[in-house]
Amino acid sequence: QLTTRVQSWVDRLRRGGTLSAEEIDAALGQLRTTLLDADVHQEVAASLLERVKSRAVQLRVQESLNAADRILALVGQELAALMGDKHRPLRLSSEPPTVIMLVGLQGSGKTTTAGKLARLLKQQGRRVLLAAADPRRPAATEQLQTLGRSLLVDVLGDASTQDAVALCRAAVERARARATEVVIIDTAGRLQIDAPLMGELKAIHAAVKPHEVWLVVDGMMGQEAVATARAFAGAVGVTGLVMTKLDGDAKGGALLSIRAMTGLPVTYIGTGEKLEALEPFHPDRMASRILG
Amino acid sequence: LIGRAPEAPVDLAAVEALLLGADLGVGVVDPIMARVRATLGEAPARGEAGYRRAMETVRAALLERLAPCQSPLEITAAKPYVIMLLGVNGSGKTTTAAKLAERFRRAGCRVVLGAADTFRAAAVEQLQVWGARIGAEVIAQPPSRQGGADPAAVAFDTVQAGVARGADVICLDTAGRLHTKSNLMEELKKIVRVVGKALPGAPHERLLVLDATVGQNGLAQARYFHEAVGVTGVVVTKLDGTAKGGILVAIAHELNVPIRCIGVGESAEDLVDFNAEQFVEALLG
Ligand SMILES: Nc1nc2c(ncn2[C@@H]2O[C@H](COP(=O)(O)OP(=O)(O)OP(=O)(O)O)[C@@H](O)[C@H]2O)c(=O)[nH]1
Ligand SMILES: Nc1nc2c(ncn2[C@@H]2O[C@H](COP(=O)(O)OP(=O)(O)OP(=O)(O)O)[C@@H](O)[C@H]2O)c(=O)[nH]1
Ligand SMILES: [Mg+2]
Ligand SMILES: [Mg+2]
């Protein structure tokens, strides 16, 4: 289902009948603006445009009937290929507890996502323990404890400790002792360029060996998304992405960009502030959101 | 980074990549690149001299947009001077409220904080921890049976308390909200109206808090918040990270609002006045 902006250049192209090289370039120019305005990483946009151009030029040679629609179909196909597979459901480890660690920049939505994930798993009949491993942000532990209380999910937290590693270890030990199936670790937001804090993340990872490390990315993130994702992936082996705040009008091009440049799978998307607002990822919907 | 051999043509692709990478956006970058090409049409267009000429053109174009918006936050004779923080979720409003309170307290002002985010888990507690740290009183209300207190009621209480205590500055924190949620934008307008009832002219500063990592959506955010409550100043946070906050240029150009300060860390003292030259230097660096 293509939107009005894209439809208007289909119409412009259609009126011309066959597609000239100039028309192809104009369409590509419009596409470039659309992609960059959608926060698609400039390298991802450039290579996508290259591929569409080389395929479109071949089209022109072969047949000009419905060439405009064909170009748009090419764009759609290229986007779909970059978006990859739909949501892969979380597979629990055969050796419980399954440990899921949430990481990311400040304010991206980790703590809220931890709550949402706990709610989802509890609904699926799993026993969950939340670990409040942010020792720095004021009232971070209280925030997760408040979410846990509303869900009747246990939270291990200690607002007085600075030792996130010890807290995470304690959480996994407690889960093992109580046959809790999933431990969700909420870590503090941090800059990927902050060496000591990235060190803390590596220390937590080494101590509890999480089965899943999910990078939580803000849906409105711009061109730094790829570099950020690569840095976190390089530090602690990210296994999945969560993109949040997609209930707004941000196009979410950062998601396509991270996928294209790192191959990381998308797990869930956040679509609201309430704990119910966690949805599986649909690649085709994200693709049409970008073109919209 | 952008290497140039003595007589090599200026690497325009590299210049464009630098600008796009900073989240300036196509609408800002394309005209700047056109200007660069135009100036390179005159000599010198090659080598080191050509490169310098290109970057000078870029610098001038950016400063043209940003310099007029450089305007630090200054409290007026209004007492208490009410600063309201607003913006989308997670942008840094609560932390910035604390940083502003710290700045004014150090300047000898009596500051009161208003915990008008009555929705999010532990939002009030977060501001209370800050208040205790920096020595500023926090006005809050306990949650009602249905949920949080009414944010407008907390805002009203805060202004009244500030007046009663002879406060010089009030920093009113509000809940994060996506600008596309009309009910939440209506709530924000209501908070502004109610604050104005408690103290005519307040809130004197309606500060939009933007995350430097935001891409092109930052422009939509600025437009909507400005249209809703009339933004009087902008703060860009998290500029201690790798994101350059380039969307600020489009915002400055379109809204012509003062850019007050930038957030450069998570501590109370990590707030610096916006300086257009330094911002551009960091962006191009
Ligand atoms: N609208 C919307 N808001 C969200 C979503 N996910 C999180 N938020 C909000 O974003 C803000 C930040 O969320 P947090 O969970 O505190 O983010 P965080 O990553 O834990 O932040 P730090 O711990 O400080 O790094 C809060 O206001 C949340 O309610 C979402 O999917 N949609
Ligand atoms: N590195 C860095 N982090 C910041 C800066 N400003 C805020 N933060 C962090 O960003 C996260 C979110 O900050 P908050 O002050 O809770 O943001 P908010 O806008 O009040 O969030 P909501 O109320 O949930 O919408 C916290 O982890 C802060 O420590 C900054 O200038 N630099
Ligand atoms: Mg958090
Ligand atoms: Mg807040």
XYZ file of C-alpha atoms in Angstrom, chain A:
292
model
C 0.000 0.000 0.000
C 2.009 2.974 -1.244
C 1.383 6.386 0.240
C 0.465 9.658 -1.449
C 4.019 11.029 -1.739
C 5.284 7.946 -3.493
C 2.036 7.732 -5.520
C 2.553 11.289 -6.757
C 5.856 10.425 -8.350
C 4.357 7.263 -9.812
C 1.751 9.532 -11.430
C 4.401 11.991 -12.648
C 6.422 9.161 -14.123
C 3.353 7.490 -15.630
C 2.266 10.589 -17.481
C 5.575 10.481 -19.319
C 4.887 7.018 -20.794
C 8.365 5.532 -21.191
C 11.067 6.386 -18.660
C 14.006 8.469 -19.749
C 17.318 8.545 -17.971
C 16.384 12.005 -16.664
C 13.143 10.693 -15.246
C 14.914 7.814 -13.540
C 17.356 10.289 -11.994
C 14.516 12.513 -10.816
C 12.785 9.526 -9.224
C 16.032 8.524 -7.537
C 16.539 12.080 -6.294
C 13.104 12.024 -4.739
C 13.812 8.615 -3.241
C 17.099 9.861 -1.768
C 15.298 12.703 0.004
C 12.611 10.328 1.268
C 15.167 7.903 2.685
C 17.394 10.528 4.323
C 14.376 12.369 5.769
C 13.374 9.012 7.237
C 16.748 8.816 9.052
C 18.055 6.015 6.868
C 21.844 6.011 7.227
C 23.420 7.825 4.293
C 25.531 4.810 3.252
C 22.499 2.517 3.359
C 20.518 5.034 1.312
C 23.331 5.420 -1.237
C 23.770 1.696 -1.807
C 20.009 1.145 -1.996
C 19.761 3.901 -4.621
C 22.651 2.358 -6.579
C 20.922 -1.016 -6.693
C 17.568 0.475 -7.666
C 19.227 2.572 -10.382
C 21.079 -0.346 -11.974
C 17.909 -2.441 -11.954
C 15.783 0.456 -13.236
C 18.165 1.152 -16.118
C 17.911 -2.478 -17.174
C 14.128 -2.194 -17.022
C 14.210 0.738 -19.357
C 16.126 -1.286 -21.884
C 13.806 -4.273 -21.634
C 10.368 -2.679 -21.587
C 8.819 0.603 -20.683
C 5.323 -0.609 -19.922
C 4.516 0.236 -16.317
C 8.170 1.097 -15.743
C 7.232 3.570 -13.011
C 5.383 0.936 -11.061
C 8.280 -1.417 -11.660
C 10.732 1.079 -10.150
C 8.589 1.392 -7.074
C 8.331 -2.362 -6.858
C 12.143 -2.482 -7.020
C 12.365 0.009 -4.156
C 9.901 -2.044 -2.145
C 11.855 -5.235 -2.826
C 15.167 -3.660 -1.861
C 13.706 -2.308 1.372
C 12.101 -5.647 2.215
C 15.400 -7.424 1.572
C 17.181 -5.026 3.947
C 14.491 -5.320 6.624
C 14.915 -9.040 6.696
C 12.807 -11.568 8.504
C 9.920 -10.862 10.766
C 10.097 -11.065 14.496
C 11.713 -14.191 15.814
C 9.988 -15.285 19.003
C 12.174 -15.550 22.077
C 13.483 -19.085 22.579
C 14.090 -19.994 26.190
C 17.251 -21.791 27.135
C 17.107 -25.507 27.971
C 19.107 -24.603 31.056
C 17.140 -22.024 33.014
C 17.208 -19.253 33.846
C 17.300 -17.624 30.432
C 19.098 -14.334 30.987
C 18.118 -11.349 28.842
C 20.191 -8.188 29.196
C 18.894 -4.833 27.911
C 21.478 -2.240 26.873
C 21.522 1.099 25.082
C 21.926 4.855 25.180
C 20.384 7.045 27.855
C 16.612 7.392 27.689
C 16.086 4.881 24.854
C 13.383 2.970 26.777
C 15.234 0.059 28.443
C 13.517 0.138 31.839
C 10.051 0.419 30.311
C 10.901 -2.367 27.834
C 12.090 -4.563 30.721
C 8.656 -4.141 32.287
C 6.892 -4.847 28.992
C 8.915 -7.977 28.409
C 8.250 -9.212 31.952
C 4.524 -8.726 31.390
C 4.616 -10.620 28.092
C 6.540 -13.555 29.551
C 4.323 -13.722 32.611
C 1.304 -13.824 30.290
C 2.959 -16.791 28.606
C 3.088 -18.517 31.973
C 6.779 -17.947 32.666
C 8.285 -17.113 36.062
C 10.282 -13.912 35.692
C 12.760 -11.989 37.812
C 13.634 -8.387 36.978
C 17.113 -7.157 37.936
C 17.479 -3.422 38.557
C 21.094 -3.035 37.511
C 21.231 0.740 37.076
C 23.149 1.995 40.119
C 23.404 5.588 38.937
C 20.225 7.165 37.652
C 18.179 8.719 40.472
C 15.275 6.426 41.398
C 16.133 3.922 38.650
C 15.660 1.009 41.054
C 12.367 2.499 42.244
C 11.219 2.840 38.648
C 11.723 -0.870 37.909
C 10.325 -1.862 41.313
C 7.180 0.163 40.591
C 6.751 -1.629 37.259
C 7.381 -5.011 38.912
C 4.781 -4.297 41.600
C 2.149 -3.425 39.016
C 2.845 -6.750 37.254
C 3.291 -8.841 40.405
C 6.739 -9.741 39.111
C 9.719 -9.971 41.486
C 12.393 -7.334 41.222
C 15.866 -7.640 42.675
C 17.113 -4.162 43.396
C 19.285 -2.292 45.837
C 19.204 1.468 45.483
C 22.223 1.799 47.775
C 24.647 -0.341 45.782
C 27.061 0.836 43.118
C 27.964 -2.720 42.139
C 25.848 -3.648 39.126
C 27.864 -6.824 38.501
C 27.216 -8.190 41.989
C 23.524 -7.409 41.689
C 23.230 -9.238 38.374
C 25.084 -12.263 39.772
C 22.761 -12.274 42.769
C 19.739 -12.112 40.462
C 20.847 -15.132 38.435
C 21.658 -17.087 41.597
C 18.276 -16.259 43.058
C 16.574 -17.337 39.834
C 18.435 -20.638 39.872
C 17.523 -21.240 43.512
C 13.830 -20.525 42.864
C 13.579 -22.179 39.439
C 12.699 -18.838 37.892
C 12.701 -19.241 34.126
C 13.753 -15.800 32.920
C 15.923 -13.046 34.360
C 15.623 -9.658 32.653
C 18.526 -7.338 33.422
C 17.835 -3.626 33.079
C 21.149 -1.795 32.755
C 21.919 1.919 33.010
C 21.887 4.018 29.866
C 25.403 4.820 28.679
C 27.351 6.344 25.797
C 29.123 3.798 23.617
C 32.220 6.022 23.878
C 32.305 5.887 27.680
C 35.077 3.351 28.257
C 34.543 2.744 32.005
C 30.796 2.263 31.537
C 31.278 -0.018 28.553
C 33.678 -1.858 30.866
C 30.857 -2.275 33.387
C 28.686 -3.758 30.667
C 31.401 -6.228 29.682
C 31.855 -7.173 33.342
C 28.133 -7.893 33.752
C 28.187 -9.912 30.544
C 31.180 -11.953 31.669
C 29.673 -12.573 35.097
C 26.240 -13.814 34.011
C 26.723 -14.877 30.377
C 23.315 -13.724 29.104
C 21.577 -15.796 26.433
C 20.220 -12.614 24.891
C 21.622 -9.091 24.794
C 19.124 -6.715 23.239
C 20.041 -3.211 22.163
C 17.155 -0.841 22.857
C 17.097 1.964 20.276
C 14.920 5.072 20.244
C 12.676 5.154 17.152
C 13.603 8.764 16.470
C 17.353 8.164 16.350
C 19.290 9.708 13.487
C 22.531 9.030 11.652
C 24.504 7.827 14.706
C 22.396 4.663 14.983
C 24.759 2.401 13.041
C 27.955 3.507 14.811
C 26.217 3.152 18.178
C 24.898 -0.325 17.387
C 28.300 -1.468 16.125
C 29.998 -0.234 19.283
C 27.577 -2.007 21.609
C 27.729 -5.143 19.471
C 31.505 -5.038 19.552
C 31.552 -4.677 23.326
C 28.991 -7.252 24.433
C 27.780 -9.291 21.502
C 24.285 -7.936 20.920
C 21.833 -10.656 19.831
C 18.790 -8.548 19.006
C 17.292 -5.100 18.608
C 14.264 -3.467 20.177
C 13.085 -0.205 18.704
C 10.918 1.963 20.949
C 8.581 4.944 20.634
C 7.242 3.866 17.256
C 3.823 5.151 18.325
C 5.059 8.582 17.224
C 5.649 9.862 13.694
C 9.374 9.124 13.517
C 9.986 7.052 10.378
C 12.371 4.692 12.150
C 15.024 4.635 9.404
C 17.580 3.825 12.100
C 16.131 0.336 12.310
C 16.609 -0.373 8.600
C 20.094 1.091 8.853
C 21.201 -1.015 11.799
C 19.758 -4.123 10.166
C 21.440 -3.402 6.851
C 24.839 -2.660 8.372
C 24.953 -5.186 11.231
C 22.470 -7.896 10.305
C 21.081 -7.845 13.860
C 17.576 -9.321 14.119
C 14.702 -7.220 15.415
C 12.888 -8.750 18.357
C 10.070 -6.416 19.417
C 8.983 -2.847 18.908
C 7.705 -0.474 21.569
C 4.497 1.300 20.640
C 3.521 3.181 23.758
C 4.277 4.012 27.359
C 2.001 1.382 28.912
C 3.359 -2.084 29.651
C 1.001 -3.669 27.095
C 2.644 -1.667 24.294
C 5.120 -4.222 22.993
C 4.554 -5.719 19.550
C 6.295 -8.208 17.315
C 8.285 -6.701 14.460
C 6.685 -6.648 10.997
C 9.296 -5.863 8.325
C 6.765 -4.897 5.638
C 5.105 -2.366 7.942
C 8.450 -0.735 8.755
C 9.304 -0.581 5.056
C 6.093 1.253 4.162
C 6.541 3.521 7.181
C 9.902 4.658 5.768
C 8.454 5.340 2.311
C 5.491 7.170 3.805
